[in-house]
PDB file of C-alpha atoms in Angstrom:
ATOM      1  CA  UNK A   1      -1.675  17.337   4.039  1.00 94.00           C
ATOM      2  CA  UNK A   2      -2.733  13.401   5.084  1.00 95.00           C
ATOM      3  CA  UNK A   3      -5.553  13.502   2.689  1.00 97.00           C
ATOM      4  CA  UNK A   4      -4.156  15.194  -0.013  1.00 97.00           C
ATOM      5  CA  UNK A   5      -0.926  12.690   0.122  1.00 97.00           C
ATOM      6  CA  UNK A   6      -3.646   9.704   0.451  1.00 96.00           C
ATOM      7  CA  UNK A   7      -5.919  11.710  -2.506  1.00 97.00           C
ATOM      8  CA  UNK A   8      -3.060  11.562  -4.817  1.00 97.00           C
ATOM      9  CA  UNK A   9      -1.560   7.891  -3.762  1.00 96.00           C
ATOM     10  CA  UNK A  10      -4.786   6.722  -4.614  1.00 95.00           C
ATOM     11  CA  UNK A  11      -4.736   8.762  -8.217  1.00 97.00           C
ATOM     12  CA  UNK A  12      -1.262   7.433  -8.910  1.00 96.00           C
ATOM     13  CA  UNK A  13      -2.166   3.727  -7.954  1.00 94.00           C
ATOM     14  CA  UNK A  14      -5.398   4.077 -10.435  1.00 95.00           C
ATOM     15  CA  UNK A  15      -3.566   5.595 -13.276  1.00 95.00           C
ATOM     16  CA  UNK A  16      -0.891   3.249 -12.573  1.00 93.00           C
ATOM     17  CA  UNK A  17      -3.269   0.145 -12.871  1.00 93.00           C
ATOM     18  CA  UNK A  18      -4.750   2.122 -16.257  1.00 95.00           C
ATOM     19  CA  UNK A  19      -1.449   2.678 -18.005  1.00 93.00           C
ATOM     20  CA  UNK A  20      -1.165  -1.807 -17.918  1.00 91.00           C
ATOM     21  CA  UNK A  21       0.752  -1.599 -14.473  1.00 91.00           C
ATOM     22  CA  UNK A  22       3.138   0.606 -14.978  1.00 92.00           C
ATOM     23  CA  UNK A  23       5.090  -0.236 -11.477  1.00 91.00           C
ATOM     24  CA  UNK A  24       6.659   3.247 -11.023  1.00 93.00           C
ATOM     25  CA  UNK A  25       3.507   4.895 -11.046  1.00 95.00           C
ATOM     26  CA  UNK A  26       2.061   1.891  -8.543  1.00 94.00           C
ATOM     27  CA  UNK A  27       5.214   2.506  -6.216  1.00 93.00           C
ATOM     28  CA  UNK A  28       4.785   5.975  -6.030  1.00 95.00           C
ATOM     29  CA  UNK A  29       0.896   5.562  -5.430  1.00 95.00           C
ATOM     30  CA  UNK A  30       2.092   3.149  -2.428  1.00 94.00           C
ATOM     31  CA  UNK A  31       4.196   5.681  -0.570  1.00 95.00           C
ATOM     32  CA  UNK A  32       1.950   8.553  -1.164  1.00 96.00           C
ATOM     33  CA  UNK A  33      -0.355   6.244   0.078  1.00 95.00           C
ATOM     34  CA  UNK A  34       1.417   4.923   3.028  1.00 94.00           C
ATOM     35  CA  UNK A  35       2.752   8.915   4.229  1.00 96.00           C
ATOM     36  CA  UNK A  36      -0.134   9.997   4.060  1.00 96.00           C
ATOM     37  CA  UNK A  37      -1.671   7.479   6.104  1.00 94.00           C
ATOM     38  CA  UNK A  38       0.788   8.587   8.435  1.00 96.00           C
ATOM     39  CA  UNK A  39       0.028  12.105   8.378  1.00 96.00           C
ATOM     40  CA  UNK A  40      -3.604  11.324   9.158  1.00 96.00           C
ATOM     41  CA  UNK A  41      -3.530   9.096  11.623  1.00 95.00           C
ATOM     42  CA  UNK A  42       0.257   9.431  13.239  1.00 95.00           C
ATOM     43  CA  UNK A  43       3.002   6.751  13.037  1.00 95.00           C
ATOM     44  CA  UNK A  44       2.162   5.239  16.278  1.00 96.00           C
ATOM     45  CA  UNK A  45      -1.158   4.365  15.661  1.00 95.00           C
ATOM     46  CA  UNK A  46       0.169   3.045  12.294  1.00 93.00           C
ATOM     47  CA  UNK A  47       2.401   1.207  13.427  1.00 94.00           C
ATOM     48  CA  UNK A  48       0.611  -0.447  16.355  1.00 95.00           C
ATOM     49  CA  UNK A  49      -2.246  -0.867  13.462  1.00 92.00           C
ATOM     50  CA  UNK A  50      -0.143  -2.634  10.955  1.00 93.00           C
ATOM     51  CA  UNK A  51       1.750  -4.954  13.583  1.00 94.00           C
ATOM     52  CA  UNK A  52      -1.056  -6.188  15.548  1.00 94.00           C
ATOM     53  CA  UNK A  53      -1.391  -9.917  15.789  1.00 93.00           C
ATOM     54  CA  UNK A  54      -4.368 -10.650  14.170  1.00 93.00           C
ATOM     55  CA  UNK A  55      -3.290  -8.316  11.244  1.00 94.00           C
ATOM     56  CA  UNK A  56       0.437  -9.579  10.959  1.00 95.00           C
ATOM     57  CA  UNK A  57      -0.619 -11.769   7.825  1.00 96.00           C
ATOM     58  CA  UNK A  58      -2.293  -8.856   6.225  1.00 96.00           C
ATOM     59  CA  UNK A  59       0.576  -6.509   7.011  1.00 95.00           C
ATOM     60  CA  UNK A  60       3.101  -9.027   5.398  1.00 96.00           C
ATOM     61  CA  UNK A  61       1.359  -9.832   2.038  1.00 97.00           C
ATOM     62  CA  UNK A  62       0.726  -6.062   1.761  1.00 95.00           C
ATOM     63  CA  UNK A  63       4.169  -4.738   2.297  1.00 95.00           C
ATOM     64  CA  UNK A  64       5.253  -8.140   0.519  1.00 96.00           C
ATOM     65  CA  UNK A  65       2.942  -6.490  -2.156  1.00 95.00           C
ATOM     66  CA  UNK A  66       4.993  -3.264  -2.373  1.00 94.00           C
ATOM     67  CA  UNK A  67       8.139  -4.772  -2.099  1.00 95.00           C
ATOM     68  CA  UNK A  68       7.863  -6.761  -5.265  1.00 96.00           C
ATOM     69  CA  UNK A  69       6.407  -3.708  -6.856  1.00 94.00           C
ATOM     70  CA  UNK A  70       9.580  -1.747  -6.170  1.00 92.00           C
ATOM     71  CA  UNK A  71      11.360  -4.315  -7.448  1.00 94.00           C
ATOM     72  CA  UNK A  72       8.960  -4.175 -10.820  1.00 91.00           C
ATOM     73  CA  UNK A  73       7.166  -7.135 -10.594  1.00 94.00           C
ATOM     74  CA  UNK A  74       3.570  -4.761 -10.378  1.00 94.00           C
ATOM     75  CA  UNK A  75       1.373  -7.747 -11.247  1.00 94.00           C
ATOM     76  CA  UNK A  76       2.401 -10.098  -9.279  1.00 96.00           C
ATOM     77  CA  UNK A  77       2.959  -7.330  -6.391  1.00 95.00           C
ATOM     78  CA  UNK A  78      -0.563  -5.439  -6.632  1.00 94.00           C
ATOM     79  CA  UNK A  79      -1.905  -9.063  -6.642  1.00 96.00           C
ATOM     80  CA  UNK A  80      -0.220 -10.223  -3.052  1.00 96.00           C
ATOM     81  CA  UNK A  81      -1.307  -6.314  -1.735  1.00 94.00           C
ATOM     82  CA  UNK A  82      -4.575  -6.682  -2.927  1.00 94.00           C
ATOM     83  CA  UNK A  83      -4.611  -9.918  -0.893  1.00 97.00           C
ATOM     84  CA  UNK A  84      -3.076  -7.737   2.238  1.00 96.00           C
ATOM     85  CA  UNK A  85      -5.338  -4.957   1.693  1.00 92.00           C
ATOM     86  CA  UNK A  86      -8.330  -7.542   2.027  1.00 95.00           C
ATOM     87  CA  UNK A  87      -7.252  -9.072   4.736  1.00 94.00           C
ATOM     88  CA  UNK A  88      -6.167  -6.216   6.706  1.00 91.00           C
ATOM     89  CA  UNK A  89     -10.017  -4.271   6.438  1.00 86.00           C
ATOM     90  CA  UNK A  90     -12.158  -6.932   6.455  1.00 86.00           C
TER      91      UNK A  90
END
């Protein structure tokens, strides 16, 4: 189920970013995304992997990101997760 939620959040964030940012499609890609996370690697270990320290400026441009997506601002808010995302894998 994990992979398959992640599969699609990843197909809705592309097709999102295709279609000129259409920021439903982008916020619907983030919380397949994020669930699906979840459901691979439990909310514990996603939650004590988002919150660490080191990561906590990561984890707030990224969920910065998808907050001002939701509120349909997708450039601007796939711009500040992009940031997040970076910061939080490198």
């Amino acid at each position: 189920i994990g992979v398959g939620l992640v599969g699609f959040g990843l197909f809705f964030l592309l097709f999102g970013v295709l279609l000129y940012f259409d920021s439903v499609l982008l916020a619907f890609g983030n919380i397949l995304f994020l669930s699906g996370l979840v459901f691979i690697i439990g909310f514990r270990r996603t939650f004590t992997f988002f919150f660490q320290r080191p990561k906590l400026k990561g984890t707030s441009f990224f969920f910065g990101g998808l907050i001002v997506v939701l509120l349909r601002w997708p450039i601007l808010g796939m711009l500040l997760e992009g940031y997040g995302f970076i910061t939080l894998f490198r």
